[in-house]
Short mmCIF file of C-alpha atoms in Angstrom, two decimals:
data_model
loop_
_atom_site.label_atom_id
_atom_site.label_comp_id
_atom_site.label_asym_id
_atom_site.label_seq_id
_atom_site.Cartn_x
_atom_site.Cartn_y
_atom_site.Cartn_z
CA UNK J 21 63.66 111.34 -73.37
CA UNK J 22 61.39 109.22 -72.54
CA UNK J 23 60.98 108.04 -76.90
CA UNK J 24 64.78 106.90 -76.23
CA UNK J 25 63.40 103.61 -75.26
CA UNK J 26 65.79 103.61 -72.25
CA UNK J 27 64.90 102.78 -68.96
CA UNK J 28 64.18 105.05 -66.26
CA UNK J 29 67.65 103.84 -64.24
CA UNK J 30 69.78 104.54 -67.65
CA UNK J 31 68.40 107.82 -68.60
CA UNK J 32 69.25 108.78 -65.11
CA UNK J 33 72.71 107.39 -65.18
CA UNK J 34 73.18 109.51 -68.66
CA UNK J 35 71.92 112.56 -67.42
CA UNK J 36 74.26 111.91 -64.10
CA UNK J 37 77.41 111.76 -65.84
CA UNK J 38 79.89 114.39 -64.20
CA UNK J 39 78.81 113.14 -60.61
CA UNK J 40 81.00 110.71 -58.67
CA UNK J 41 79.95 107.02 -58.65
CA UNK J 42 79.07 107.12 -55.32
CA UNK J 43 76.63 109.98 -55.38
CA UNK J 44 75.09 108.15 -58.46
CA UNK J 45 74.66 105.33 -57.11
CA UNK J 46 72.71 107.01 -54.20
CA UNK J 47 70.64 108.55 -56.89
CA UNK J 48 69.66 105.22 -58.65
CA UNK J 49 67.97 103.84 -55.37
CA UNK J 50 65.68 107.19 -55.16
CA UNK J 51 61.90 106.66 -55.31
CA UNK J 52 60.63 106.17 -58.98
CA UNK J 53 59.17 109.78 -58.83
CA UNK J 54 61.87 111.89 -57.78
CA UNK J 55 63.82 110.03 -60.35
CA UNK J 56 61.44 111.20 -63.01
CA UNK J 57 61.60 115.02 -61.29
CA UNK J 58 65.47 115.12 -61.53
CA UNK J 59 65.64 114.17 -65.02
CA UNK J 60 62.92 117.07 -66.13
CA UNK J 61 65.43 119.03 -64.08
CA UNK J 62 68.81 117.75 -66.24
CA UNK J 63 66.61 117.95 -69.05
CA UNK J 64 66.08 121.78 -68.71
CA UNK J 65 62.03 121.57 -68.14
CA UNK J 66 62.78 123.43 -65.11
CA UNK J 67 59.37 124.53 -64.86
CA UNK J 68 57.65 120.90 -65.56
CA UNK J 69 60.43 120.20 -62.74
CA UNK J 70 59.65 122.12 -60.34
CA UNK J 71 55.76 121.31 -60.60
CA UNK J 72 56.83 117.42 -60.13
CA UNK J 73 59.14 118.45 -57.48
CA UNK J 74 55.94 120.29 -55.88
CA UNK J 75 53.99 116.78 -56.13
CA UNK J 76 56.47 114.69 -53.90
CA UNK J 77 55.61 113.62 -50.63
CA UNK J 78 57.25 114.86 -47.36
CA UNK J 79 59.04 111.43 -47.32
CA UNK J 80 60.77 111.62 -50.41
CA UNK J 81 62.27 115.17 -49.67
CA UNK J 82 65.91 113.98 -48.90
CA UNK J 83 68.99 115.94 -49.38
CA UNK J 84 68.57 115.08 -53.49
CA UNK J 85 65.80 116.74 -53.71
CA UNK J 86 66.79 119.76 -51.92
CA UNK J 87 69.98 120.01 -53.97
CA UNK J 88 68.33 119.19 -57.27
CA UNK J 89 65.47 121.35 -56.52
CA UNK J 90 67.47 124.57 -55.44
CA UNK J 91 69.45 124.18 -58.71
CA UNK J 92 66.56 124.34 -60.41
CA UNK J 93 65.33 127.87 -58.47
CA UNK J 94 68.61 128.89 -58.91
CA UNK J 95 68.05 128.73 -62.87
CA UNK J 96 64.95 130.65 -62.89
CA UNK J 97 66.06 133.36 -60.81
CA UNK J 98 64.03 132.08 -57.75
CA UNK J 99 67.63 132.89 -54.96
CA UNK J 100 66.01 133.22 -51.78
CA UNK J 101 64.30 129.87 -52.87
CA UNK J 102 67.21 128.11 -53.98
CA UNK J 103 69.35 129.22 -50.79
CA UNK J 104 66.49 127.90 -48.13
CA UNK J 105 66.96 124.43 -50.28
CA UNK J 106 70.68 124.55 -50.37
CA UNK J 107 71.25 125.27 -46.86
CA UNK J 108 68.64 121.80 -46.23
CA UNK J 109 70.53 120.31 -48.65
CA UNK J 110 73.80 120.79 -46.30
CA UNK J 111 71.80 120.08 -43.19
CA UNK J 112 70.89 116.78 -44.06
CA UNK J 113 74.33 115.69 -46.60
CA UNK J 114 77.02 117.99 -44.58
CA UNK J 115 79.71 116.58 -47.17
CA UNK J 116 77.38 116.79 -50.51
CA UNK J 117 80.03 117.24 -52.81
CA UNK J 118 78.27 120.21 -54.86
CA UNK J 119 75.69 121.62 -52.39
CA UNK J 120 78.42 123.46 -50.33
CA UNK J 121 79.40 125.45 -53.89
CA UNK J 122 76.84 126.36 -55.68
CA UNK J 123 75.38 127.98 -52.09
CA UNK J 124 78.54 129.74 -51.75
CA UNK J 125 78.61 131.24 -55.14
CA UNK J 126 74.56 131.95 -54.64
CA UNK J 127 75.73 133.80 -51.31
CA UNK J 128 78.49 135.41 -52.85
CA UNK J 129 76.36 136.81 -55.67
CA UNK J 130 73.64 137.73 -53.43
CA UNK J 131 75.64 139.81 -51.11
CA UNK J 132 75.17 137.60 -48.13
CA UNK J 133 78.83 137.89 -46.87
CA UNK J 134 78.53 137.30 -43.36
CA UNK J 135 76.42 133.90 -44.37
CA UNK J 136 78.72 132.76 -47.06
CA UNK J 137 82.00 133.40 -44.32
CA UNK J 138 80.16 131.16 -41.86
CA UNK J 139 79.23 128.46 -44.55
CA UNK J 140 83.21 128.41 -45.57
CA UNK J 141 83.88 127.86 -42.03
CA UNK J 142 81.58 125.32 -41.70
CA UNK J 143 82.32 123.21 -45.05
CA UNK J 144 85.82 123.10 -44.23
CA UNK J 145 85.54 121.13 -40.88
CA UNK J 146 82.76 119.10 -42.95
CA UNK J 147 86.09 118.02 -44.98
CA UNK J 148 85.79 120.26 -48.08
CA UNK J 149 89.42 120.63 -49.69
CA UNK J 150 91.57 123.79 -48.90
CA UNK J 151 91.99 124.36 -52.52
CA UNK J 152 88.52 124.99 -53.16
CA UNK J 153 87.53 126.70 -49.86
CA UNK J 154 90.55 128.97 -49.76
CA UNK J 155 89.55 130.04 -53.14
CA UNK J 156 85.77 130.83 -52.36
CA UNK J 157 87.33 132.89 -49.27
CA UNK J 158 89.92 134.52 -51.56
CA UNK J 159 86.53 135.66 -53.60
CA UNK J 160 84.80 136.65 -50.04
CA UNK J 161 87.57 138.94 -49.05
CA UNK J 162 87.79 140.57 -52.49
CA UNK J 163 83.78 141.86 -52.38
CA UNK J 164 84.84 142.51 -48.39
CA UNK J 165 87.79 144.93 -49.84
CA UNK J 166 90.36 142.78 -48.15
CA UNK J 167 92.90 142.35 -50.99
CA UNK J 168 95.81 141.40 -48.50
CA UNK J 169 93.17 138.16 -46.65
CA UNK J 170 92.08 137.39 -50.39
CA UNK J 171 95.64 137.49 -51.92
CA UNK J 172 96.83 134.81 -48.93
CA UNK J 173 94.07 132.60 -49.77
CA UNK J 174 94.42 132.86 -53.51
CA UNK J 175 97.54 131.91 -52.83
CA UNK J 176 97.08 129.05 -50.40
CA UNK J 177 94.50 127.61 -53.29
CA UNK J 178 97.19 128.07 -56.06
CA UNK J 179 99.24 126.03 -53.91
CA UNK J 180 97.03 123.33 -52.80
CA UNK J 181 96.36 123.05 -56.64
CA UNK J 182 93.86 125.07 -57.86
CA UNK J 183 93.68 125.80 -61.43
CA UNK J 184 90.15 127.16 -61.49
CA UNK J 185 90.14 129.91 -64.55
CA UNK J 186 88.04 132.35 -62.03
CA UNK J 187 90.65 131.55 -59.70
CA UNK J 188 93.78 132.25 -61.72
CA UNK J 189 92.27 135.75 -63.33
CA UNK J 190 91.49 137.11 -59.31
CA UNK J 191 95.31 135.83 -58.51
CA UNK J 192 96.73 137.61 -61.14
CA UNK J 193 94.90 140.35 -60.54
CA UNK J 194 95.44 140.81 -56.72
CA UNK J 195 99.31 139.90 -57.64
CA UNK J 196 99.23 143.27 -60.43
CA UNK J 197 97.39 145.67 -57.91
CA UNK J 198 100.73 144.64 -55.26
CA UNK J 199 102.79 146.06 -57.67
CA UNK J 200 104.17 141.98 -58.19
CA UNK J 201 103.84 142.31 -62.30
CA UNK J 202 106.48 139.21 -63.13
CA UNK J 203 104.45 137.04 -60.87
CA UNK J 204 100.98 138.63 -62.31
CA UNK J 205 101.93 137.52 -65.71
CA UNK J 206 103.13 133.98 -64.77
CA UNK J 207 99.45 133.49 -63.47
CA UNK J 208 97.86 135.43 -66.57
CA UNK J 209 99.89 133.57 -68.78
CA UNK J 210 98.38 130.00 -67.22
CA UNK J 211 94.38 131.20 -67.71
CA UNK J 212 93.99 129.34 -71.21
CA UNK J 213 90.63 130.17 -71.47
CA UNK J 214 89.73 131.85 -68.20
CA UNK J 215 88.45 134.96 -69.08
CA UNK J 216 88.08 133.72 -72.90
CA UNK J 217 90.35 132.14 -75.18
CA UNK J 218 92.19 133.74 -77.20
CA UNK J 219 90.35 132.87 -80.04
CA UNK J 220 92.95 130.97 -82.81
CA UNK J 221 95.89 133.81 -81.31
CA UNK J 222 97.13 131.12 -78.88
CA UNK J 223 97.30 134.27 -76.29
CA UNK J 224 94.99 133.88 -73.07
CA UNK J 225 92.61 137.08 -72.69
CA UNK J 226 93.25 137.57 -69.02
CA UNK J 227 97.02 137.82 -70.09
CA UNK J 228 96.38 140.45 -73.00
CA UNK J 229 94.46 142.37 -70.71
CA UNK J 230 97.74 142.48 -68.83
CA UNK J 231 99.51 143.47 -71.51
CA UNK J 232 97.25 146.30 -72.72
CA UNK J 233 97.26 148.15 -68.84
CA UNK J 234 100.87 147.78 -68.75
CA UNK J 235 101.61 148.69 -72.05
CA UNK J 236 103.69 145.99 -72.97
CA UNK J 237 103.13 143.37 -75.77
CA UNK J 238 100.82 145.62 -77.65
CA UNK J 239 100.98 143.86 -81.15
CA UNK J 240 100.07 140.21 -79.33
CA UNK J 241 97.30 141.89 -77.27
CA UNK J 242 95.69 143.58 -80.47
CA UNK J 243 95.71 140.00 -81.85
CA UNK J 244 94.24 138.48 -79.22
CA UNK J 245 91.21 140.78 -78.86
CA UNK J 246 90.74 140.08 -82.57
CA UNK J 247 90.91 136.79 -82.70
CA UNK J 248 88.14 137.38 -79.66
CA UNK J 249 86.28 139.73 -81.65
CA UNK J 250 86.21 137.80 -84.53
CA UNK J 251 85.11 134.72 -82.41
CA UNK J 252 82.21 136.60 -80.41
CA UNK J 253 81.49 139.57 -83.13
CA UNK J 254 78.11 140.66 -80.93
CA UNK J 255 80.28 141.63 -77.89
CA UNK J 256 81.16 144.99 -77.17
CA UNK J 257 84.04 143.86 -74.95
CA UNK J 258 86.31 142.82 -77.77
CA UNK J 259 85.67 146.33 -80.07
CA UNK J 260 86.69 148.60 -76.80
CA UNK J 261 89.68 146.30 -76.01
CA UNK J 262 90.93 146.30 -79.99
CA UNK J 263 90.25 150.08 -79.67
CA UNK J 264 92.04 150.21 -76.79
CA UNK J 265 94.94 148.59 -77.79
CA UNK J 266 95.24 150.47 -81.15
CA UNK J 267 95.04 153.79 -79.11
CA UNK J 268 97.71 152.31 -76.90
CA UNK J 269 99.66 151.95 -79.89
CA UNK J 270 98.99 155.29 -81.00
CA UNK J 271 96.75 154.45 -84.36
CA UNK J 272 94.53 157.31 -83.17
CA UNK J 273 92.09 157.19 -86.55
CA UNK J 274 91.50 153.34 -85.97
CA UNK J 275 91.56 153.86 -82.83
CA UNK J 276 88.85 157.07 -82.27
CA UNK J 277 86.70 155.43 -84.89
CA UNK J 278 86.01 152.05 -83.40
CA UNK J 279 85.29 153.76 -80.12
CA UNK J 280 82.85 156.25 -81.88
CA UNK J 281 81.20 152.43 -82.95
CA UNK J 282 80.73 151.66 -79.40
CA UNK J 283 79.29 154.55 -78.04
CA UNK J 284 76.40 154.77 -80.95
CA UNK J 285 75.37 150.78 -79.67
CA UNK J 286 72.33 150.46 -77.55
CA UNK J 287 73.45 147.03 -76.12
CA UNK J 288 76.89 148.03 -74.49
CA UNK J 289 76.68 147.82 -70.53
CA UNK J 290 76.95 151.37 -68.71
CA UNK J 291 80.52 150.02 -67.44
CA UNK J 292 82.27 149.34 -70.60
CA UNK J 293 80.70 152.45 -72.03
CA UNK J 294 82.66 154.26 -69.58
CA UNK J 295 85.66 152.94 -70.44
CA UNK J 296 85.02 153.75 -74.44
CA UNK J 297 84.24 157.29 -73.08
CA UNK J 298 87.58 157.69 -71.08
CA UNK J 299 89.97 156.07 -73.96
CA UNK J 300 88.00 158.65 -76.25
CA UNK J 301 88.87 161.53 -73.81
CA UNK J 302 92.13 160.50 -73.62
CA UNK J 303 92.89 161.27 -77.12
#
């Protein structure tokens, strides 16, 4: 970066692209040094990053460096690290448009349920949009067990207009286990590429996967998790779907063979290996 011949301000301003005008703004009247620490941190040095971000003095630890800091833990698999400068983050910026997120997710991933519940609760009188805290919830309630609390908020996201792919795949999928199939494909059908694309088959994974548990649509499904296959040849996910689907279809050599392909890999998850093992058995 710094053989770009730009100046500090400008590289920053680059690296800040997705953030709202405001926020960058706030950014570009940091202290010289942070400055420099956040763009190691956009630049991927995480590590150079969080050395610098080690250096700065008490004074310059405002709610930007807490944010930009904790994504940078975040990256190198440092949680408890990253949550502690989250949650400052919040303290000190209650409305920081990404802070309140990414901790969510962290929380979410980490098993901290109770903490993530009261952080929704929070963020939402802080003015965070329905559409995006409904949806965290709807996620909350799912690794509770609560499929009726997460369907409503799904729901309630959907309608305040979110079209998040994660979003859209747990809708559909809360929507199929009700037994509400034509609405579970309407959602399915919207993923694009949540889930995947469907590689150059024009048919959204999420909505394949659909197909292939009900048995419908068998011949688009097959091309789908081709097209997927052919797109990401390394993963296992796309051989046990086509297998799947030719099974399902009742082309029991192609079908038995591919499967046998799986199950002699080394790099196939315990999960989907179970699945290979079942469609085997079931033939």
């Amino acid at each position: 970066m710094e053989s770009s011949g730009l100046d500090l301000d400008t590289r920053l301003e680059l690296c800040l692209g997705g953030y709202p005008e405001d926020l960058t703004e706030r950014y570009l009247g940091l202290d010289e040094e942070l400055k420099g620490a956040i763009l190691l941190a956009h630049g991927g040095e995480d590590e150079a990053a969080m050395k610098a971000f080690g250096c700065l003095s008490e004074e310059l630890r405002d709610e930007h460096f807490y944010y930009e800091r904790g994504l940078v833990a975040a990256r190198m698999g440092e949680s408890e690290a990253a949550l502690a400068d989250l949650q400052h983050c919040l303290q000190l910026f209650s409305a920081h448009p990404f802070a309140g997120d990414v901790l969510v997710s962290l929380l979410l991933s980490s098993g901290h349920h109770q903490q993530a519940d009261d952080l929704l609760t929070q963020l939402a009188a802080a003015g965070y949009p329905e559409a995006f805290c409904c949806a965290r919830r709807a996620f909350l309630e799912t690794f509770r067990g609560n499929r009726e609390i997460a369907l409503s908020n799904a729901e309630k996201a959907f309608q305040a207009g979110n079209r998040e792919g994660e979003l859209l795949v747990l809708l559909g999928q809360l929507l199929e286990r009700k037994g509400l199939l034509g609405e579970a494909e309407r959602v399915f059908a919207m993923t694009g590429g949540a889930g995947g694309c469907g590689g150059g088959s024009g048919v959204p994974l999420a909505l394949a996967e659909f197909w292939l548990r009900q048995g419908r649509e068998l011949d688009r499904a097959l091309d789908g998790f081709k097209a997927a296959w052919q797109k990401e040849p390394d993963n296992p996910l796309w051989m046990v779907r086509t297998a799947q689907a030719y099974l399902a279809k009742g082309w029991q050599k192609e079908g038995v063979a591919l499967i046998n392909r799986v199950l002699a890999r080394q790099d196939v998850p315990e999960s989907l290996l179970e699945e290979a093992r079942k469609a085997l058995e079931g033939n």
